[in-house]
Amino acid sequence: SSPHLVQVRERIRINGQPISKEQFNKYFWLVYNRLQETKDAARASMPAYFRFLTIMAFHVFLREQVDLAVVEVGIGGAYDCTNIIRQPVVCGVSSLGIDHTSILGDTLEKIAWQKGGIFKVAAPPVAPPARASAPLRAPCSRACPWQRGVPAFTRRGCRGETSSPVPNNGECGCRVSARFPSPAGSGELMDLPTSVEAGRTVPLAPAFCPSVAMVQGLREAEWLGRTQVLPHGPVTWYLDGAHTTSSVQACVRWFRQAALNEDKPQDGSEVRVLLFNATGDRDTAALLKLLLPCQFDYAVFCPNFAEVSVVGNADQQNFNVTLENALTRCLENQKTWTQLLEEKVGQELWLAAPLGVGSPLKPDPVRGALLLVPSAERPLNSNSLVFPCISHALQWIAQGRDPCVPAPAAKAAHPHPVASSGAVLLQEATAIRVLVTGSLHLVGGVLKLLDPVLSQ
């Protein structure tokens, strides 16, 4: 799977655990030396990073004689280097979203064509249910018969009943696992009649009812970097690697439920901080706009580098991006955030409507207009900062109140007035709630610093 959060060994797992450092070192050099010895003289380059790790993963699985391998594509599927498996047992595609548009295309139909490229003859496809899977019909028809999916996880109506809908990725995983014989825990597959789509008969995929064991597994699953909460005394970190519009929307719903619905401190203040970064060709303005309802007191932007120096951080170093380019992107994100806040304030503060009974409007004697008091608990502000690395950003946010994060050095104090005033508020706040989102690589760098055990 990819990407990794802290260590590259996370990408190649056996029985759920990353391979050991000794195994990684052994197999890395076996594969590297063999490729070096056999490469074409006319094409002397070695495989790129992801392709090399894919070849290495297959070699590890063969040498370690694994019984079953679950392989996640990198980007897309049709032309992804993982798509050399000729006869997979089952192929699954989770919910589709707009991402990597420069490579996959800018519409769901184009992206579905790329994703559906993993479908193979005689390998039953597993796709999102109902309308969500419609764009996959065309690529599916290239290789295998199309079947319309039926939702399995709902609030009612199946043994997998849960208090809230289960994400599509969880359902996809359960459907895929149900294709394999298992002594216990398999979901049930039941044939259903056909349905009619666009005037033609389309067979329904077998109905799927998750087993009790599957539902329990989903409830107890821990997925680092996704809806993860790390309470560190007065500072609570909320980590979610959302980086598309749909995933950020889900992240906002989760954060508002997990953090903003918490009991407010009775003996002090609460400060909310956004730590954000986005990379690639993503629409940063669209992502940041979705985060506005969280009412952050401060927005902090930094590159995906754990430290300014890359020494000792090889697993998280991206040699395709310079620090200068990354900082430029952060400054652009900061500017976008400020503009979005100004637009929101402008839209909400001034209305040319009569003052009604019980209305939140107040006459403004200076401008002769009506001032709309925001319904939020606190007014919007544009306090935002950019730091050169994750470590510096965490030090300013925590202000020495998180035992895993050292206090900022006095001599390195940020001269910006926002940093100075914000430091005082953070030092005195009873609760500091920090949402880290926008990039899985950013979340990985934060985890590396907040949870040193992950680096061992």
CSV table of C-alpha atoms in Angstrom, one decimal:
chain,number,residue,atom,x,y,z
A,1,SER,CA,0.0,0.0,0.0
A,2,SER,CA,1.0,3.6,-0.4
A,3,PRO,CA,2.0,6.1,0.7
A,4,HIS,CA,3.7,5.4,4.0
A,5,LEU,CA,3.3,7.7,7.0
A,6,VAL,CA,6.6,7.4,8.9
A,7,GLN,CA,8.7,4.6,7.6
A,8,VAL,CA,8.9,3.1,4.1
A,9,ARG,CA,8.6,-0.4,5.6
A,10,GLU,CA,4.9,0.3,6.2
A,11,ARG,CA,4.3,-0.3,2.5
A,12,ILE,CA,5.2,-4.0,2.6
A,13,ARG,CA,3.4,-5.9,5.4
A,14,ILE,CA,3.2,-9.5,6.3
A,15,ASN,CA,0.4,-10.6,8.7
A,16,GLY,CA,-0.4,-7.0,9.2
A,17,GLN,CA,3.1,-5.9,10.4
A,18,PRO,CA,5.7,-4.0,8.4
A,19,ILE,CA,8.6,-6.2,7.4
A,20,SER,CA,11.6,-5.8,9.7
A,21,LYS,CA,14.6,-3.5,9.0
A,22,GLU,CA,16.7,-6.6,8.4
A,23,GLN,CA,14.2,-8.0,5.8
A,24,PHE,CA,13.9,-4.6,4.1
A,25,ASN,CA,17.7,-4.2,3.9
A,26,LYS,CA,18.1,-7.8,2.6
A,27,TYR,CA,15.4,-7.7,-0.1
A,28,PHE,CA,16.2,-4.1,-1.1
A,29,TRP,CA,19.8,-5.0,-2.1
A,30,LEU,CA,18.8,-8.3,-3.7
A,31,VAL,CA,16.3,-6.5,-6.0
A,32,TYR,CA,18.6,-3.5,-6.6
A,33,ASN,CA,21.6,-5.6,-7.5
A,34,ARG,CA,19.7,-7.9,-9.8
A,35,LEU,CA,18.1,-5.0,-11.7
A,36,GLN,CA,21.5,-3.3,-11.9
A,37,GLU,CA,23.0,-6.5,-13.4
A,38,THR,CA,20.3,-7.1,-15.9
A,39,LYS,CA,19.2,-3.6,-17.0
A,40,ASP,CA,19.2,-2.8,-20.7
A,41,ALA,CA,22.4,-1.0,-21.8
A,42,ALA,CA,20.4,1.2,-24.1
A,43,ARG,CA,18.0,2.2,-21.2
A,44,ALA,CA,20.3,2.4,-18.3
A,45,SER,CA,17.9,4.0,-15.8
A,46,MET,CA,16.7,2.1,-12.8
A,47,PRO,CA,12.9,1.9,-12.0
A,48,ALA,CA,11.5,5.0,-10.3
A,49,TYR,CA,10.8,5.0,-6.5
A,50,PHE,CA,7.2,3.5,-6.6
A,51,ARG,CA,8.0,1.0,-9.3
A,52,PHE,CA,11.0,-0.2,-7.5
A,53,LEU,CA,9.1,-0.7,-4.3
A,54,THR,CA,6.4,-2.5,-6.2
A,55,ILE,CA,8.9,-5.0,-7.7
A,56,MET,CA,10.4,-5.4,-4.3
A,57,ALA,CA,7.0,-6.1,-2.7
A,58,PHE,CA,6.3,-8.8,-5.2
A,59,HIS,CA,9.7,-10.4,-4.6
A,60,VAL,CA,9.2,-10.3,-0.8
A,61,PHE,CA,5.8,-11.9,-1.1
A,62,LEU,CA,7.2,-14.7,-3.3
A,63,ARG,CA,10.3,-15.3,-1.1
A,64,GLU,CA,8.3,-15.3,2.1
A,65,GLN,CA,5.6,-17.6,0.6
A,66,VAL,CA,2.6,-15.6,1.5
A,67,ASP,CA,-0.8,-17.3,0.9
A,68,LEU,CA,-2.7,-14.2,0.0
A,69,ALA,CA,-1.5,-10.8,-1.1
A,70,VAL,CA,-3.6,-7.6,-1.1
A,71,VAL,CA,-2.1,-5.1,-3.5
A,72,GLU,CA,-3.2,-1.4,-3.6
A,73,VAL,CA,-2.7,0.5,-6.8
A,74,GLY,CA,-0.6,3.7,-6.8
A,75,ILE,CA,-2.5,6.1,-9.0
A,76,GLY,CA,-5.3,5.1,-11.3
A,77,GLY,CA,-5.0,1.4,-12.3
A,78,ALA,CA,-4.9,0.9,-16.0
A,79,TYR,CA,-1.3,2.0,-16.5
A,80,ASP,CA,-0.2,1.6,-12.8
A,81,CYS,CA,2.8,-0.7,-12.4
A,82,THR,CA,0.9,-2.8,-9.9
A,83,ASN,CA,-1.4,-3.9,-12.8
A,84,ILE,CA,0.9,-6.7,-14.0
A,85,ILE,CA,-1.1,-9.3,-12.1
A,86,ARG,CA,-2.7,-11.3,-14.8
A,87,GLN,CA,-5.1,-13.4,-12.8
A,88,PRO,CA,-6.2,-11.8,-9.6
A,89,VAL,CA,-8.8,-13.6,-7.5
A,90,VAL,CA,-10.9,-10.4,-7.2
A,91,CYS,CA,-10.6,-6.7,-8.2
A,92,GLY,CA,-12.1,-4.0,-6.1
A,93,VAL,CA,-12.7,-0.2,-6.6
A,94,SER,CA,-13.8,1.9,-3.7
A,95,SER,CA,-15.7,5.2,-4.1
A,96,LEU,CA,-14.5,7.5,-6.9
A,97,GLY,CA,-13.4,11.1,-6.4
A,98,ILE,CA,-11.7,13.9,-8.3
A,99,ASP,CA,-8.0,13.6,-7.7
A,100,HIS,CA,-4.7,13.4,-9.6
A,101,THR,CA,-6.5,15.1,-12.5
A,102,SER,CA,-3.3,15.8,-14.5
A,103,ILE,CA,-2.8,12.1,-14.8
A,104,LEU,CA,-6.2,10.5,-14.6
A,105,GLY,CA,-8.4,13.1,-16.1
A,106,ASP,CA,-10.8,15.8,-14.9
A,107,THR,CA,-14.1,13.9,-14.9
A,108,LEU,CA,-15.4,10.9,-13.0
A,109,GLU,CA,-15.8,9.1,-16.3
A,110,LYS,CA,-12.2,9.6,-17.2
A,111,ILE,CA,-11.0,8.6,-13.8
A,112,ALA,CA,-13.3,5.5,-13.8
A,113,TRP,CA,-11.8,4.4,-17.0
A,114,GLN,CA,-8.4,4.5,-15.4
A,115,LYS,CA,-9.6,2.8,-12.2
A,116,GLY,CA,-11.5,0.1,-14.0
A,117,GLY,CA,-8.3,-0.8,-15.9
A,118,ILE,CA,-7.6,-3.3,-13.1
A,119,PHE,CA,-10.7,-5.4,-13.9
A,120,LYS,CA,-9.8,-8.8,-15.4
A,121,VAL,CA,-11.6,-11.7,-17.1
A,122,ALA,CA,-12.9,-14.3,-14.6
A,123,ALA,CA,-12.1,-12.0,-11.7
A,124,PRO,CA,-15.4,-10.8,-10.2
A,125,PRO,CA,-15.4,-7.0,-9.8
A,126,VAL,CA,-16.3,-5.2,-6.6
A,127,ALA,CA,-17.4,-1.7,-7.1
A,128,PRO,CA,-19.3,1.0,-5.2
A,129,PRO,CA,-23.1,0.4,-5.0
A,130,ALA,CA,-25.8,2.0,-7.1
A,131,ARG,CA,-25.2,5.3,-8.8
A,132,ALA,CA,-21.7,5.7,-7.4
A,133,SER,CA,-20.6,2.8,-9.6
A,134,ALA,CA,-22.2,3.9,-12.9
A,135,PRO,CA,-19.0,5.5,-14.4
A,136,LEU,CA,-17.3,2.1,-13.9
A,137,ARG,CA,-19.6,0.2,-16.3
A,138,ALA,CA,-17.7,1.1,-19.4
A,139,PRO,CA,-14.2,0.0,-18.2
A,140,CYS,CA,-15.8,-3.1,-16.6
A,141,SER,CA,-17.3,-4.2,-19.9
A,142,ARG,CA,-13.8,-4.3,-21.4
A,143,ALA,CA,-12.9,-7.3,-19.2
A,144,CYS,CA,-15.8,-8.8,-17.4
A,145,PRO,CA,-19.6,-8.7,-17.1
A,146,TRP,CA,-21.1,-5.7,-15.4
A,147,GLN,CA,-23.2,-6.1,-12.3
A,148,ARG,CA,-24.9,-3.3,-10.4
A,149,GLY,CA,-23.9,-3.1,-6.8
A,150,VAL,CA,-26.3,-3.1,-3.9
A,151,PRO,CA,-25.5,-1.2,-0.7
A,152,ALA,CA,-24.6,-3.5,2.2
A,153,PHE,CA,-24.0,-1.1,5.1
A,154,THR,CA,-27.0,0.9,6.1
A,155,ARG,CA,-28.5,2.0,9.3
A,156,ARG,CA,-31.0,-0.8,9.2
A,157,GLY,CA,-31.8,-3.9,7.2
A,158,CYS,CA,-28.8,-6.2,7.7
A,159,ARG,CA,-26.9,-7.9,10.4
A,160,GLY,CA,-24.1,-5.4,9.9
A,161,GLU,CA,-26.3,-2.6,11.4
A,162,THR,CA,-24.3,0.2,12.8
A,163,SER,CA,-25.0,3.5,14.5
A,164,SER,CA,-23.8,5.3,11.4
A,165,PRO,CA,-23.2,4.5,7.7
A,166,VAL,CA,-19.9,2.6,7.2
A,167,PRO,CA,-17.5,4.3,4.7
A,168,ASN,CA,-17.3,2.9,1.2
A,169,ASN,CA,-13.7,1.7,1.7
A,170,GLY,CA,-14.8,-0.5,4.6
A,171,GLU,CA,-17.6,-2.0,2.6
A,172,CYS,CA,-15.3,-2.5,-0.4
A,173,GLY,CA,-12.8,-4.3,1.9
A,174,CYS,CA,-15.5,-6.6,3.3
A,175,ARG,CA,-16.9,-7.4,-0.1
A,176,VAL,CA,-13.4,-8.3,-1.4
A,177,SER,CA,-12.6,-10.5,1.6
A,178,ALA,CA,-15.9,-12.3,1.2
A,179,ARG,CA,-14.6,-13.7,-2.1
A,180,PHE,CA,-12.2,-15.9,-0.3
A,181,PRO,CA,-13.1,-19.1,1.6
A,182,SER,CA,-12.8,-18.6,5.3
A,183,PRO,CA,-13.7,-20.9,8.2
A,184,ALA,CA,-15.4,-18.0,10.0
A,185,GLY,CA,-16.2,-14.3,9.6
A,186,SER,CA,-17.2,-14.3,5.9
A,187,GLY,CA,-20.2,-12.3,4.8
A,188,GLU,CA,-23.1,-13.9,3.0
A,189,LEU,CA,-23.5,-13.6,-0.8
A,190,MET,CA,-27.1,-14.1,-2.1
A,191,ASP,CA,-28.2,-13.9,-5.7
A,192,LEU,CA,-30.7,-11.1,-6.6
A,193,PRO,CA,-32.9,-10.5,-9.7
A,194,THR,CA,-31.9,-8.2,-12.5
A,195,SER,CA,-32.5,-4.5,-12.6
A,196,VAL,CA,-33.1,-2.1,-15.5
A,197,GLU,CA,-30.7,0.8,-16.3
A,198,ALA,CA,-31.0,3.0,-19.3
A,199,GLY,CA,-33.6,0.7,-20.9
A,200,ARG,CA,-31.6,-2.4,-20.7
A,201,THR,CA,-31.4,-5.3,-18.2
A,202,VAL,CA,-28.4,-5.3,-15.9
A,203,PRO,CA,-27.8,-8.2,-13.5
A,204,LEU,CA,-27.5,-7.2,-9.8
A,205,ALA,CA,-24.4,-8.2,-8.0
A,206,PRO,CA,-25.0,-10.8,-5.3
A,207,ALA,CA,-26.4,-9.2,-2.2
A,208,PHE,CA,-23.9,-8.9,0.6
A,209,CYS,CA,-24.6,-9.0,4.3
A,210,PRO,CA,-21.6,-8.5,6.5
A,211,SER,CA,-20.9,-11.0,9.3
A,212,VAL,CA,-20.8,-10.1,12.9
A,213,ALA,CA,-17.1,-10.5,12.9
A,214,MET,CA,-16.7,-8.1,10.0
A,215,VAL,CA,-18.7,-5.4,11.7
A,216,GLN,CA,-16.7,-5.9,14.9
A,217,GLY,CA,-13.5,-5.7,13.0
A,218,LEU,CA,-14.5,-2.4,11.4
A,219,ARG,CA,-15.5,-1.0,14.8
A,220,GLU,CA,-12.2,-1.9,16.3
A,221,ALA,CA,-10.0,-1.1,13.4
A,222,GLU,CA,-7.3,1.5,13.9
A,223,TRP,CA,-6.1,3.4,10.8
A,224,LEU,CA,-3.2,5.7,11.6
A,225,GLY,CA,-3.6,9.1,10.1
A,226,ARG,CA,-7.3,8.8,9.4
A,227,THR,CA,-9.7,10.2,12.0
A,228,GLN,CA,-7.1,9.7,14.6
A,229,VAL,CA,-7.1,11.5,17.9
A,230,LEU,CA,-4.0,12.0,20.0
A,231,PRO,CA,-4.7,13.6,23.5
A,232,HIS,CA,-1.6,15.1,24.9
A,233,GLY,CA,-2.6,16.9,28.0
A,234,PRO,CA,-4.2,20.3,27.2
A,235,VAL,CA,-3.3,19.8,23.5
A,236,THR,CA,-5.4,17.4,21.5
A,237,TRP,CA,-4.3,16.5,18.0
A,238,TYR,CA,-6.9,15.5,15.4
A,239,LEU,CA,-5.2,13.8,12.4
A,240,ASP,CA,-6.9,13.1,9.1
A,241,GLY,CA,-5.0,12.8,5.8
A,242,ALA,CA,-8.0,14.0,3.7
A,243,HIS,CA,-6.9,15.7,0.5
A,244,THR,CA,-9.9,15.6,-1.8
A,245,THR,CA,-13.2,17.6,-1.6
A,246,SER,CA,-15.2,14.5,-0.6
A,247,SER,CA,-12.7,13.4,2.0
A,248,VAL,CA,-12.3,16.9,3.5
A,249,GLN,CA,-16.1,17.1,3.8
A,250,ALA,CA,-16.0,13.9,5.7
A,251,CYS,CA,-13.1,15.2,7.8
A,252,VAL,CA,-15.0,18.3,8.7
A,253,ARG,CA,-18.0,16.3,9.8
A,254,TRP,CA,-15.8,14.1,11.9
A,255,PHE,CA,-13.8,17.0,13.5
A,256,ARG,CA,-17.0,18.9,14.4
A,257,GLN,CA,-18.4,15.9,16.1
A,258,ALA,CA,-15.2,14.7,17.7
A,259,ALA,CA,-13.8,18.1,18.8
A,260,LEU,CA,-16.3,20.9,18.6
A,261,ASN,CA,-19.0,19.0,20.4
A,262,GLU,CA,-16.7,18.4,23.4
A,263,ASP,CA,-17.7,20.1,26.6
A,264,LYS,CA,-16.2,23.6,26.6
A,265,PRO,CA,-13.7,24.4,29.3
A,266,GLN,CA,-15.4,26.0,32.3
A,267,ASP,CA,-12.2,27.4,33.9
A,268,GLY,CA,-10.5,28.8,30.8
A,269,SER,CA,-10.4,29.3,27.1
A,270,GLU,CA,-10.3,27.0,24.1
A,271,VAL,CA,-8.1,27.7,21.1
A,272,ARG,CA,-8.7,25.9,17.7
A,273,VAL,CA,-5.8,25.6,15.3
A,274,LEU,CA,-5.7,24.3,11.7
A,275,LEU,CA,-2.4,22.8,10.5
A,276,PHE,CA,-2.7,22.4,6.7
A,277,ASN,CA,-0.7,21.6,3.6
A,278,ALA,CA,-1.7,20.4,0.2
A,279,THR,CA,0.5,19.2,-2.7
A,280,GLY,CA,0.3,18.3,-6.4
A,281,ASP,CA,-2.5,19.7,-8.6
A,282,ARG,CA,-5.2,19.8,-5.9
A,283,ASP,CA,-7.6,22.8,-5.7
A,284,THR,CA,-6.4,24.2,-2.4
A,285,ALA,CA,-9.0,27.0,-2.4
A,286,ALA,CA,-11.8,24.4,-2.6
A,287,LEU,CA,-10.3,22.4,0.3
A,288,LEU,CA,-9.7,25.4,2.5
A,289,LYS,CA,-13.2,26.7,1.9
A,290,LEU,CA,-14.7,23.5,3.2
A,291,LEU,CA,-12.7,24.0,6.5
A,292,LEU,CA,-14.1,27.5,7.2
A,293,PRO,CA,-17.1,26.2,9.3
A,294,CYS,CA,-14.7,24.8,11.9
A,295,GLN,CA,-14.1,28.4,13.1
A,296,PHE,CA,-10.3,28.1,13.7
A,297,ASP,CA,-8.6,30.8,15.7
A,298,TYR,CA,-5.3,30.2,13.8
A,299,ALA,CA,-4.3,28.6,10.6
A,300,VAL,CA,-0.8,27.3,10.3
A,301,PHE,CA,0.8,26.3,7.0
A,302,CYS,CA,4.1,24.4,6.6
A,303,PRO,CA,5.7,22.0,4.1
A,304,ASN,CA,5.7,18.2,4.5
A,305,PHE,CA,9.2,18.2,6.0
A,306,ALA,CA,9.5,17.0,9.6
A,307,GLU,CA,12.7,19.1,10.0
A,308,VAL,CA,14.4,21.8,8.1
A,309,SER,CA,17.4,19.5,7.8
A,310,VAL,CA,16.7,16.2,5.9
A,311,VAL,CA,19.4,14.4,7.9
A,312,GLY,CA,17.8,11.3,9.5
A,313,ASN,CA,14.5,11.9,7.6
A,314,ALA,CA,15.2,9.9,4.4
A,315,ASP,CA,11.9,8.0,4.6
A,316,GLN,CA,10.0,11.3,4.4
A,317,GLN,CA,12.2,13.2,2.0
A,318,ASN,CA,10.7,14.0,-1.4
A,319,PHE,CA,13.6,14.7,-3.7
A,320,ASN,CA,11.2,16.0,-6.4
A,321,VAL,CA,10.3,19.1,-4.4
A,322,THR,CA,12.6,21.7,-3.1
A,323,LEU,CA,12.1,23.6,0.2
A,324,GLU,CA,11.8,26.8,-1.7
A,325,ASN,CA,9.0,25.4,-3.9
A,326,ALA,CA,7.2,23.9,-0.9
A,327,LEU,CA,7.3,27.2,1.1
A,328,THR,CA,6.0,29.1,-1.9
A,329,ARG,CA,3.0,26.8,-2.0
A,330,CYS,CA,2.5,27.3,1.7
A,331,LEU,CA,2.5,31.1,1.2
A,332,GLU,CA,-0.1,30.7,-1.5
A,333,ASN,CA,-2.2,28.6,0.8
A,334,GLN,CA,-2.0,31.3,3.5
A,335,LYS,CA,-3.0,34.0,1.0
A,336,THR,CA,-6.0,31.9,-0.1
A,337,TRP,CA,-7.1,31.3,3.5
A,338,THR,CA,-7.0,35.0,4.2
A,339,GLN,CA,-9.0,35.8,1.1
A,340,LEU,CA,-11.6,33.2,1.9
A,341,LEU,CA,-12.1,34.6,5.4
A,342,GLU,CA,-12.4,38.1,4.1
A,343,GLU,CA,-15.0,36.9,1.5
A,344,LYS,CA,-16.9,35.1,4.2
A,345,VAL,CA,-16.9,38.0,6.6
A,346,GLY,CA,-18.0,40.3,3.7
A,347,GLN,CA,-20.9,38.0,2.9
A,348,GLU,CA,-22.1,37.6,6.5
A,349,LEU,CA,-21.6,41.0,8.1
A,350,TRP,CA,-23.5,43.4,5.9
A,351,LEU,CA,-27.2,43.0,5.0
A,352,ALA,CA,-29.6,45.5,3.6
A,353,ALA,CA,-32.7,44.0,5.3
A,354,PRO,CA,-35.0,45.4,7.9
A,355,LEU,CA,-34.3,44.7,11.6
A,356,GLY,CA,-36.8,42.2,12.8
A,357,VAL,CA,-37.7,41.0,16.3
A,358,GLY,CA,-35.3,38.5,17.6
A,359,SER,CA,-33.0,39.1,14.6
A,360,PRO,CA,-29.2,38.9,15.1
A,361,LEU,CA,-28.9,42.3,13.3
A,362,LYS,CA,-27.7,45.4,15.1
A,363,PRO,CA,-27.7,48.9,13.7
A,364,ASP,CA,-24.3,50.3,13.0
A,365,PRO,CA,-24.2,54.0,13.6
A,366,VAL,CA,-21.0,54.6,11.7
A,367,ARG,CA,-21.8,53.0,8.4
A,368,GLY,CA,-25.5,53.4,8.5
A,369,ALA,CA,-26.1,49.8,7.6
A,370,LEU,CA,-27.1,46.7,9.5
A,371,LEU,CA,-24.4,44.5,11.1
A,372,LEU,CA,-25.0,40.8,11.1
A,373,VAL,CA,-23.4,39.3,14.2
A,374,PRO,CA,-22.0,35.9,13.1
A,375,SER,CA,-23.9,33.0,14.6
A,376,ALA,CA,-20.6,31.3,15.5
A,377,GLU,CA,-19.4,31.5,19.0
A,378,ARG,CA,-16.5,33.7,18.0
A,379,PRO,CA,-15.9,36.1,15.1
A,380,LEU,CA,-13.8,35.0,12.2
A,381,ASN,CA,-10.2,36.2,12.1
A,382,SER,CA,-7.4,35.9,9.6
A,383,ASN,CA,-4.6,35.0,12.0
A,384,SER,CA,-2.3,32.7,10.0
A,385,LEU,CA,1.4,31.8,9.9
A,386,VAL,CA,3.8,29.9,7.7
A,387,PHE,CA,6.7,27.8,9.2
A,388,PRO,CA,9.5,26.2,7.3
A,389,CYS,CA,8.9,22.7,8.7
A,390,ILE,CA,6.5,20.6,10.7
A,391,SER,CA,8.7,20.7,13.8
A,392,HIS,CA,8.7,24.5,14.0
A,393,ALA,CA,4.9,24.6,13.5
A,394,LEU,CA,4.3,22.1,16.3
A,395,GLN,CA,6.5,23.9,18.7
A,396,TRP,CA,4.6,27.2,18.1
A,397,ILE,CA,1.2,25.5,18.4
A,398,ALA,CA,2.1,23.5,21.6
A,399,GLN,CA,4.0,26.2,23.3
A,400,GLY,CA,5.8,23.7,25.5
A,401,ARG,CA,2.5,22.2,26.8
A,402,ASP,CA,2.9,18.9,24.9
A,403,PRO,CA,5.6,16.6,26.4
A,404,CYS,CA,6.4,15.2,23.0
A,405,VAL,CA,7.0,18.7,21.5
A,406,PRO,CA,9.9,20.9,22.9
A,407,ALA,CA,9.1,24.5,23.7
A,408,PRO,CA,10.1,27.0,21.1
A,409,ALA,CA,13.5,28.5,21.8
A,410,ALA,CA,13.3,32.2,22.9
A,411,LYS,CA,16.0,33.2,20.4
A,412,ALA,CA,14.0,31.7,17.6
A,413,ALA,CA,10.8,33.4,18.6
A,414,HIS,CA,8.8,34.4,15.5
A,415,PRO,CA,8.8,38.2,15.2
A,416,HIS,CA,5.4,38.4,13.6
A,417,PRO,CA,2.7,40.0,15.9
A,418,VAL,CA,0.3,37.2,15.2
A,419,ALA,CA,2.9,34.7,16.5
A,420,SER,CA,3.6,36.7,19.6
A,421,SER,CA,-0.1,37.3,20.6
A,422,GLY,CA,-1.0,33.8,19.6
A,423,ALA,CA,1.7,32.3,21.8
A,424,VAL,CA,0.2,34.1,24.8
A,425,LEU,CA,-3.3,32.7,24.1
A,426,LEU,CA,-1.9,29.2,23.5
A,427,GLN,CA,0.1,29.3,26.7
A,428,GLU,CA,-3.0,30.4,28.7
A,429,ALA,CA,-5.7,28.3,27.0
A,430,THR,CA,-7.3,25.5,28.9
A,431,ALA,CA,-7.7,23.4,25.8
A,432,ILE,CA,-5.9,23.5,22.4
A,433,ARG,CA,-7.6,21.5,19.6
A,434,VAL,CA,-5.5,21.1,16.5
A,435,LEU,CA,-6.8,19.6,13.2
A,436,VAL,CA,-4.0,18.4,10.9
A,437,THR,CA,-5.2,17.7,7.4
A,438,GLY,CA,-4.7,18.3,3.6
A,439,SER,CA,-2.0,15.7,3.1
A,440,LEU,CA,-1.1,12.2,4.3
A,441,HIS,CA,2.5,13.2,4.1
A,442,LEU,CA,1.9,16.1,6.5
A,443,VAL,CA,0.1,13.8,8.8
A,444,GLY,CA,2.9,11.3,8.6
A,445,GLY,CA,5.5,14.0,9.6
A,446,VAL,CA,3.3,15.0,12.5
A,447,LEU,CA,3.0,11.4,13.7
A,448,LYS,CA,6.8,10.9,13.5
A,449,LEU,CA,7.2,13.8,15.9
A,450,LEU,CA,4.3,13.1,18.2
A,451,ASP,CA,4.7,9.3,18.4
A,452,PRO,CA,8.4,8.4,18.4
A,453,VAL,CA,7.5,4.7,18.8
A,454,LEU,CA,6.4,4.6,15.1
A,455,SER,CA,10.0,5.4,14.0
A,456,GLN,CA,11.4,2.3,15.8
